[in-house]
Amino acid sequence: MQDDAVSRDGDDAAARHRAGAQRDGAPRDGASPEGAPRDGAAIARDAAEEASAFSHPAVDPDVTMAYGDHPDQVIDFYAPREPDPAVLTPLVVVLHGGAWRAPYDRRHITPFADFLTRRGFAVANVEYRRGQATSSAPGGPAIPAQGGPPTPGPDGAASSGADGSGDRGDDRAQGGTGAGTPVAGRWPDTFDDVAAALDALPALVRAALPQADPGRMVITGHSAGGHLALWAAARHLLPDDAPWRTERPAPLRGVVALAPIADFQVAEKLDVCGGASRQLLGGEATFAERLPYADPVRLLPTGIATTLVQGRTDIVVPQAVAESYADAAAKAGEVVGLTLLEGVGHFPLIDPAADACAVVAEEIAQLAW
């Protein structure tokens, strides 16, 4: 079974993968706390998968609309290919990865967005602020404050892919953070933007894609974007003083999180993306106090149908991270689907040429329709 075989249609590929996938929400006895082995063969495979995923040209949107004044506060909208004019189309909200680091923007995931339109979905590809930020303005939200640009720890290596390739595996190869290395995320700006984008989305969809149905909305995200997708679906569980908290669950049909950074403490133990989750929360000094506001594993049960899709050979965000989230959900009384794909790493999940991408589209369809 070849996870990286070319599959534009995807239906047969999805069926082949389904035979090897594990979908359950119960704790898995014997789940390893270790990440996937990072031997030479694994690193070479990951590099080949990444090269395939980012070999596709970027796809321009049909419409771009702003949800704020900052240049990164925009959403790209993609209309479905060959829609049925008599039926409103489900909307897939896409949150890109890239370890919340500024160099990695939404363009790298546009081939995946286009792939979804060819499967009959309307797509909203959300941009948000990433990278370093200055301290919060006086009178800001009553949450642990940003004290200035975070300083990476000694293991805070960052991705260095020049093509905007997201969670590039250079994190795992470098032993430390060099001068000029981008820092992961902004506090609180990254969260401000995702919350604002989701709040503005229904009105923007009506203007940009009248053929889309915001009442049949599924949110998906890859890697760091998978974290943001899970977080966006759990805002009603945030602490009372969180400015992003909502009174009721988001109007979502479901969440499909792809290799998500879903448990920050497990991610830090495994040095996922060079300590990116610690950097996102401002560094070691503020990491613990900000976890209740940012870590999806602490925001359960959501009451929203959720599926995680994870490659078993992922060495960027290892399987143990997704398993920890699914186990925590089960302990909270909620079943979270976990689809484990044999022989699949980090990048095939968003690669239109990979069978794994067809599996992702199938998972989305099961929730959207």
Tab-separated table of C-alpha atoms in Angstrom:
chain	number	residue	atom	x	y	z
A	1	MET	CA	0.000	0.000	0.000
A	2	GLN	CA	1.603	3.237	-1.139
A	3	ASP	CA	0.563	6.292	0.822
A	4	ASP	CA	2.266	8.600	-1.678
A	5	ALA	CA	0.873	7.083	-4.856
A	6	VAL	CA	-0.775	9.603	-7.155
A	7	SER	CA	-4.529	9.668	-6.557
A	8	ARG	CA	-6.570	12.575	-7.891
A	9	ASP	CA	-9.880	10.767	-7.575
A	10	GLY	CA	-9.102	9.215	-4.228
A	11	ASP	CA	-12.096	6.932	-3.672
A	12	ASP	CA	-10.167	3.689	-4.217
A	13	ALA	CA	-7.244	5.046	-2.249
A	14	ALA	CA	-9.480	5.891	0.674
A	15	ALA	CA	-10.889	2.371	0.665
A	16	ARG	CA	-7.410	0.859	0.668
A	17	HIS	CA	-6.341	3.028	3.592
A	18	ARG	CA	-9.526	2.338	5.523
A	19	ALA	CA	-8.473	-1.288	5.836
A	20	GLY	CA	-5.318	-0.214	7.644
A	21	ALA	CA	-6.714	2.618	9.713
A	22	GLN	CA	-7.604	2.568	13.386
A	23	ARG	CA	-10.642	4.628	14.293
A	24	ASP	CA	-11.642	4.664	17.924
A	25	GLY	CA	-11.902	6.947	20.867
A	26	ALA	CA	-10.879	4.594	23.640
A	27	PRO	CA	-7.506	4.607	25.352
A	28	ARG	CA	-4.922	2.494	23.586
A	29	ASP	CA	-3.148	0.224	26.024
A	30	GLY	CA	0.566	0.321	25.526
A	31	ALA	CA	0.615	3.613	23.610
A	32	SER	CA	4.255	4.559	23.439
A	33	PRO	CA	5.380	7.852	24.935
A	34	GLU	CA	8.166	7.866	22.387
A	35	GLY	CA	8.024	9.597	19.034
A	36	ALA	CA	8.428	7.760	15.737
A	37	PRO	CA	12.027	6.624	15.226
A	38	ARG	CA	14.150	9.259	13.518
A	39	ASP	CA	16.701	7.072	11.781
A	40	GLY	CA	18.170	7.898	8.412
A	41	ALA	CA	15.470	6.061	6.488
A	42	ALA	CA	12.686	7.847	8.379
A	43	ILE	CA	14.265	11.242	7.776
A	44	ALA	CA	14.734	10.482	4.086
A	45	ARG	CA	11.127	9.337	3.772
A	46	ASP	CA	9.880	12.463	5.503
A	47	ALA	CA	11.946	14.644	3.160
A	48	ALA	CA	10.510	12.863	0.120
A	49	GLU	CA	6.956	13.238	1.430
A	50	GLU	CA	7.537	16.898	2.086
A	51	ALA	CA	8.997	17.437	-1.386
A	52	SER	CA	5.914	15.822	-2.914
A	53	ALA	CA	3.496	17.877	-0.814
A	54	PHE	CA	5.160	21.148	-1.777
A	55	SER	CA	5.785	20.336	-5.414
A	56	HIS	CA	2.317	21.592	-6.373
A	57	PRO	CA	1.922	25.191	-7.515
A	58	ALA	CA	-0.001	27.525	-5.228
A	59	VAL	CA	-3.635	28.019	-6.199
A	60	ASP	CA	-5.111	31.514	-6.162
A	61	PRO	CA	-8.467	31.944	-4.390
A	62	ASP	CA	-11.679	33.086	-5.996
A	63	VAL	CA	-12.166	35.826	-3.400
A	64	THR	CA	-10.109	37.209	-0.505
A	65	MET	CA	-11.815	39.101	2.309
A	66	ALA	CA	-10.478	40.792	5.436
A	67	TYR	CA	-11.686	40.150	8.964
A	68	GLY	CA	-9.425	42.828	10.500
A	69	ASP	CA	-6.991	45.607	9.685
A	70	HIS	CA	-3.717	43.668	9.823
A	71	PRO	CA	-2.423	42.272	6.487
A	72	ASP	CA	-2.553	38.755	7.936
A	73	GLN	CA	-6.191	39.088	8.976
A	74	VAL	CA	-7.639	37.721	5.747
A	75	ILE	CA	-9.523	34.666	4.526
A	76	ASP	CA	-9.190	33.187	1.036
A	77	PHE	CA	-12.381	31.669	-0.333
A	78	TYR	CA	-12.516	28.874	-2.905
A	79	ALA	CA	-15.744	27.941	-4.668
A	80	PRO	CA	-16.540	24.251	-5.249
A	81	ARG	CA	-15.854	22.834	-8.689
A	82	GLU	CA	-19.000	21.840	-10.573
A	83	PRO	CA	-21.443	22.559	-7.748
A	84	ASP	CA	-25.052	21.473	-7.809
A	85	PRO	CA	-26.951	24.785	-8.097
A	86	ALA	CA	-29.918	23.276	-6.268
A	87	VAL	CA	-27.902	22.325	-3.172
A	88	LEU	CA	-25.885	24.513	-0.841
A	89	THR	CA	-22.325	23.256	-0.446
A	90	PRO	CA	-20.674	22.356	2.865
A	91	LEU	CA	-17.943	24.747	3.947
A	92	VAL	CA	-14.512	23.543	5.056
A	93	VAL	CA	-12.492	26.005	7.134
A	94	VAL	CA	-8.759	25.373	6.705
A	95	LEU	CA	-6.096	26.457	9.207
A	96	HIS	CA	-2.577	25.983	7.914
A	97	GLY	CA	0.418	24.694	9.829
A	98	GLY	CA	3.971	25.925	10.000
A	99	ALA	CA	4.632	25.775	13.756
A	100	TRP	CA	2.886	29.165	14.169
A	101	ARG	CA	6.043	30.734	12.689
A	102	ALA	CA	5.885	33.865	10.553
A	103	PRO	CA	7.644	32.570	7.417
A	104	TYR	CA	5.016	29.892	6.863
A	105	ASP	CA	1.770	31.317	5.562
A	106	ARG	CA	-1.434	30.000	4.031
A	107	ARG	CA	-0.043	29.718	0.498
A	108	HIS	CA	1.560	26.354	1.146
A	109	ILE	CA	-1.795	24.722	1.849
A	110	THR	CA	-3.654	26.139	-1.173
A	111	PRO	CA	-3.223	22.942	-3.265
A	112	PHE	CA	-4.994	21.089	-0.457
A	113	ALA	CA	-7.754	23.724	-0.477
A	114	ASP	CA	-8.105	23.283	-4.236
A	115	PHE	CA	-8.219	19.498	-3.775
A	116	LEU	CA	-11.188	19.910	-1.442
A	117	THR	CA	-13.047	22.070	-3.985
A	118	ARG	CA	-12.631	19.235	-6.489
A	119	ARG	CA	-14.299	16.979	-3.936
A	120	GLY	CA	-17.325	19.272	-3.863
A	121	PHE	CA	-16.580	21.539	-0.892
A	122	ALA	CA	-16.420	25.288	-0.540
A	123	VAL	CA	-13.259	26.290	1.311
A	124	ALA	CA	-12.254	29.179	3.577
A	125	ASN	CA	-8.459	29.290	4.012
A	126	VAL	CA	-7.720	31.414	7.086
A	127	GLU	CA	-4.583	33.466	7.624
A	128	TYR	CA	-3.544	34.608	11.099
A	129	ARG	CA	-0.646	36.380	12.764
A	130	ARG	CA	2.399	34.295	13.556
A	131	GLY	CA	5.912	34.917	14.835
A	132	GLN	CA	7.151	37.444	17.339
A	133	ALA	CA	4.964	40.169	18.817
A	134	THR	CA	5.449	43.108	21.131
A	135	SER	CA	3.846	43.307	24.551
A	136	SER	CA	0.118	43.687	24.930
A	137	ALA	CA	-1.363	47.167	25.005
A	138	PRO	CA	-2.503	48.591	28.361
A	139	GLY	CA	-6.022	47.586	29.228
A	140	GLY	CA	-5.737	44.393	27.229
A	141	PRO	CA	-7.500	41.131	27.983
A	142	ALA	CA	-7.396	39.752	31.519
A	143	ILE	CA	-5.247	36.762	30.658
A	144	PRO	CA	-1.592	36.080	31.462
A	145	ALA	CA	0.107	39.000	29.753
A	146	GLN	CA	2.715	38.999	27.032
A	147	GLY	CA	5.851	40.390	28.612
A	148	GLY	CA	7.658	40.942	25.339
A	149	PRO	CA	8.999	38.804	22.521
A	150	PRO	CA	9.595	35.286	23.844
A	151	THR	CA	13.132	34.002	24.018
A	152	PRO	CA	13.535	30.463	22.691
A	153	GLY	CA	15.049	27.863	24.931
A	154	PRO	CA	18.198	26.000	23.996
A	155	ASP	CA	16.195	23.429	22.051
A	156	GLY	CA	13.915	25.919	20.328
A	157	ALA	CA	15.141	25.217	16.813
A	158	ALA	CA	12.830	26.347	14.050
A	159	SER	CA	11.916	25.260	10.567
A	160	SER	CA	14.009	26.648	7.779
A	161	GLY	CA	12.220	25.469	4.659
A	162	ALA	CA	12.462	28.302	2.168
A	163	ASP	CA	9.326	27.325	0.310
A	164	GLY	CA	6.879	28.053	3.094
A	165	SER	CA	6.570	24.379	3.759
A	166	GLY	CA	5.192	24.579	7.245
A	167	ASP	CA	6.468	22.262	9.958
A	168	ARG	CA	9.742	21.560	8.189
A	169	GLY	CA	11.782	18.776	9.681
A	170	ASP	CA	14.817	21.020	10.230
A	171	ASP	CA	13.508	21.416	13.800
A	172	ARG	CA	14.577	17.900	14.564
A	173	ALA	CA	17.959	18.200	12.893
A	174	GLN	CA	19.154	21.349	14.621
A	175	GLY	CA	20.244	21.209	18.201
A	176	GLY	CA	19.590	24.826	19.088
A	177	THR	CA	18.232	28.167	17.994
A	178	GLY	CA	20.539	30.309	15.939
A	179	ALA	CA	20.431	34.030	15.313
A	180	GLY	CA	17.444	35.016	13.212
A	181	THR	CA	15.496	31.836	13.871
A	182	PRO	CA	11.763	32.636	13.760
A	183	VAL	CA	9.899	32.211	17.027
A	184	ALA	CA	6.616	30.335	17.084
A	185	GLY	CA	3.396	32.287	17.400
A	186	ARG	CA	2.272	35.478	19.076
A	187	TRP	CA	0.530	35.858	22.364
A	188	PRO	CA	-2.279	36.747	22.310
A	189	ASP	CA	-2.464	37.774	18.645
A	190	THR	CA	-2.529	34.296	17.121
A	191	PHE	CA	-5.535	33.377	19.257
A	192	ASP	CA	-7.167	36.785	18.755
A	193	ASP	CA	-7.070	36.228	15.011
A	194	VAL	CA	-8.435	32.696	14.923
A	195	ALA	CA	-11.309	33.701	17.215
A	196	ALA	CA	-12.049	36.837	15.169
A	197	ALA	CA	-11.906	34.937	11.873
A	198	LEU	CA	-14.362	32.288	13.062
A	199	ASP	CA	-16.702	34.939	14.460
A	200	ALA	CA	-16.655	36.907	11.184
A	201	LEU	CA	-16.892	33.881	8.932
A	202	PRO	CA	-20.692	33.447	8.566
A	203	ALA	CA	-21.162	36.992	7.280
A	204	LEU	CA	-18.099	36.807	5.035
A	205	VAL	CA	-19.236	33.493	3.556
A	206	ARG	CA	-22.604	34.939	2.640
A	207	ALA	CA	-20.852	37.735	0.752
A	208	ALA	CA	-18.018	35.735	-0.818
A	209	LEU	CA	-19.590	32.327	-1.485
A	210	PRO	CA	-23.380	32.469	-1.482
A	211	GLN	CA	-23.453	28.864	-2.709
A	212	ALA	CA	-21.826	27.700	0.547
A	213	ASP	CA	-23.770	26.672	3.622
A	214	PRO	CA	-22.214	27.981	6.873
A	215	GLY	CA	-24.669	25.729	8.692
A	216	ARG	CA	-22.709	22.720	7.385
A	217	MET	CA	-19.254	23.821	8.414
A	218	VAL	CA	-16.300	21.573	9.241
A	219	ILE	CA	-13.007	22.965	10.481
A	220	THR	CA	-9.740	21.254	9.618
A	221	GLY	CA	-6.123	22.123	10.225
A	222	HIS	CA	-2.715	20.576	9.765
A	223	SER	CA	-0.113	20.326	12.522
A	224	ALA	CA	-0.080	23.731	14.272
A	225	GLY	CA	-3.273	24.440	12.348
A	226	GLY	CA	-4.713	21.231	13.772
A	227	HIS	CA	-4.093	22.668	17.229
A	228	LEU	CA	-5.930	25.844	16.248
A	229	ALA	CA	-8.853	23.864	14.818
A	230	LEU	CA	-9.273	21.932	18.070
A	231	TRP	CA	-8.906	25.129	20.082
A	232	ALA	CA	-11.456	27.009	17.957
A	233	ALA	CA	-13.993	24.257	18.582
A	234	ALA	CA	-13.437	24.453	22.344
A	235	ARG	CA	-13.762	28.180	23.026
A	236	HIS	CA	-16.898	27.620	25.117
A	237	LEU	CA	-14.693	25.690	27.575
A	238	LEU	CA	-12.072	28.385	28.040
A	239	PRO	CA	-11.601	30.006	31.465
A	240	ASP	CA	-14.128	32.706	32.279
A	241	ASP	CA	-11.567	35.487	31.943
A	242	ALA	CA	-10.471	34.422	28.441
A	243	PRO	CA	-11.466	37.070	25.870
A	244	TRP	CA	-12.038	34.339	23.283
A	245	ARG	CA	-14.587	32.424	25.354
A	246	THR	CA	-18.020	31.908	23.845
A	247	GLU	CA	-21.230	31.151	25.694
A	248	ARG	CA	-22.088	28.150	23.571
A	249	PRO	CA	-20.281	25.684	21.297
A	250	ALA	CA	-19.263	26.833	17.832
A	251	PRO	CA	-21.804	26.055	15.092
A	252	LEU	CA	-19.683	23.301	13.575
A	253	ARG	CA	-20.606	19.956	12.087
A	254	GLY	CA	-17.243	18.728	13.233
A	255	VAL	CA	-13.466	18.977	13.424
A	256	VAL	CA	-10.927	16.992	11.414
A	257	ALA	CA	-7.496	17.671	12.905
A	258	LEU	CA	-4.519	16.460	10.856
A	259	ALA	CA	-1.434	15.464	12.850
A	260	PRO	CA	-2.417	18.134	15.386
A	261	ILE	CA	-0.225	19.525	18.142
A	262	ALA	CA	-3.035	18.565	20.473
A	263	ASP	CA	-1.262	18.142	23.807
A	264	PHE	CA	1.362	20.754	24.551
A	265	GLN	CA	3.037	18.943	27.416
A	266	VAL	CA	3.497	15.761	25.413
A	267	ALA	CA	4.671	17.851	22.458
A	268	GLU	CA	7.271	19.523	24.639
A	269	LYS	CA	8.531	16.183	25.964
A	270	LEU	CA	9.018	15.089	22.356
A	271	ASP	CA	10.504	18.465	21.305
A	272	VAL	CA	7.891	18.838	18.570
A	273	CYS	CA	8.943	21.523	16.084
A	274	GLY	CA	11.807	22.630	18.279
A	275	GLY	CA	9.741	23.623	21.299
A	276	ALA	CA	7.204	25.574	19.263
A	277	SER	CA	4.323	25.174	21.712
A	278	ARG	CA	6.436	26.590	24.526
A	279	GLN	CA	7.428	29.521	22.324
A	280	LEU	CA	3.791	30.101	21.328
A	281	LEU	CA	2.926	30.614	24.985
A	282	GLY	CA	5.798	33.024	25.580
A	283	GLY	CA	8.535	30.731	26.845
A	284	GLU	CA	9.191	28.694	29.951
A	285	ALA	CA	8.228	31.472	32.387
A	286	THR	CA	4.630	31.689	31.127
A	287	PHE	CA	4.092	28.224	29.642
A	288	ALA	CA	2.288	26.641	32.593
A	289	GLU	CA	-0.011	29.570	33.400
A	290	ARG	CA	-1.143	29.895	29.782
A	291	LEU	CA	-1.865	26.215	29.183
A	292	PRO	CA	-5.517	26.464	30.356
A	293	TYR	CA	-6.099	29.155	27.713
A	294	ALA	CA	-4.390	27.422	24.815
A	295	ASP	CA	-3.939	23.664	25.170
A	296	PRO	CA	-6.729	21.623	23.516
A	297	VAL	CA	-6.190	18.616	25.776
A	298	ARG	CA	-7.355	20.774	28.695
A	299	LEU	CA	-10.544	21.808	26.879
A	300	LEU	CA	-12.612	18.628	26.900
A	301	PRO	CA	-15.247	17.410	26.306
A	302	THR	CA	-16.246	19.774	23.501
A	303	GLY	CA	-19.518	18.141	22.500
A	304	ILE	CA	-18.489	18.560	18.841
A	305	ALA	CA	-17.779	15.570	16.601
A	306	THR	CA	-14.010	15.328	16.264
A	307	THR	CA	-11.693	13.111	14.267
A	308	LEU	CA	-7.899	13.088	14.334
A	309	VAL	CA	-6.015	11.814	11.294
A	310	GLN	CA	-2.454	10.784	12.013
A	311	GLY	CA	0.330	9.059	10.111
A	312	ARG	CA	1.983	6.274	12.065
A	313	THR	CA	5.435	7.190	10.688
A	314	ASP	CA	5.136	10.927	11.372
A	315	ILE	CA	8.435	12.167	12.853
A	316	VAL	CA	7.408	15.833	12.905
A	317	VAL	CA	4.349	15.523	15.189
A	318	PRO	CA	4.501	11.915	16.398
A	319	GLN	CA	1.498	9.671	16.929
A	320	ALA	CA	1.828	9.892	20.720
A	321	VAL	CA	0.572	13.492	20.654
A	322	ALA	CA	-2.729	12.603	18.958
A	323	GLU	CA	-3.133	9.513	21.127
A	324	SER	CA	-2.754	11.575	24.278
A	325	TYR	CA	-5.586	13.873	23.167
A	326	ALA	CA	-7.856	10.951	22.235
A	327	ASP	CA	-7.160	9.284	25.570
A	328	ALA	CA	-7.921	12.495	27.484
A	329	ALA	CA	-11.201	12.834	25.580
A	330	ALA	CA	-12.169	9.274	26.479
A	331	LYS	CA	-11.464	9.963	30.147
A	332	ALA	CA	-13.689	13.040	29.860
A	333	GLY	CA	-16.505	10.874	28.483
A	334	GLU	CA	-16.172	11.865	24.836
A	335	VAL	CA	-15.354	9.632	21.887
A	336	VAL	CA	-12.837	11.198	19.527
A	337	GLY	CA	-12.142	9.334	16.315
A	338	LEU	CA	-8.511	8.498	15.638
A	339	THR	CA	-7.566	7.395	12.138
A	340	LEU	CA	-4.019	6.025	12.106
A	341	LEU	CA	-2.567	5.576	8.617
A	342	GLU	CA	0.083	2.934	8.102
A	343	GLY	CA	3.244	4.028	6.294
A	344	VAL	CA	2.209	7.686	6.310
A	345	GLY	CA	4.222	10.580	7.706
A	346	HIS	CA	3.431	14.234	8.337
A	347	PHE	CA	2.971	15.772	4.903
A	348	PRO	CA	0.878	13.311	2.843
A	349	LEU	CA	-2.210	14.419	4.791
A	350	ILE	CA	-2.220	17.677	2.795
A	351	ASP	CA	-0.649	16.361	-0.416
A	352	PRO	CA	-3.210	16.119	-3.245
A	353	ALA	CA	-1.032	13.445	-4.886
A	354	ALA	CA	-1.117	11.157	-1.824
A	355	ASP	CA	-3.706	8.547	-0.934
A	356	ALA	CA	-3.774	9.934	2.610
A	357	CYS	CA	-5.269	13.178	1.329
A	358	ALA	CA	-8.248	11.236	-0.042
A	359	VAL	CA	-8.746	9.735	3.408
A	360	VAL	CA	-8.799	13.242	4.873
A	361	ALA	CA	-11.439	14.332	2.354
A	362	GLU	CA	-13.543	11.277	3.238
A	363	GLU	CA	-13.352	12.070	6.955
A	364	ILE	CA	-14.463	15.631	6.258
A	365	ALA	CA	-17.327	14.431	4.060
A	366	GLN	CA	-18.579	12.075	6.772
A	367	LEU	CA	-19.019	15.062	9.098
A	368	ALA	CA	-20.101	17.677	6.562
A	369	TRP	CA	-22.948	15.762	4.940
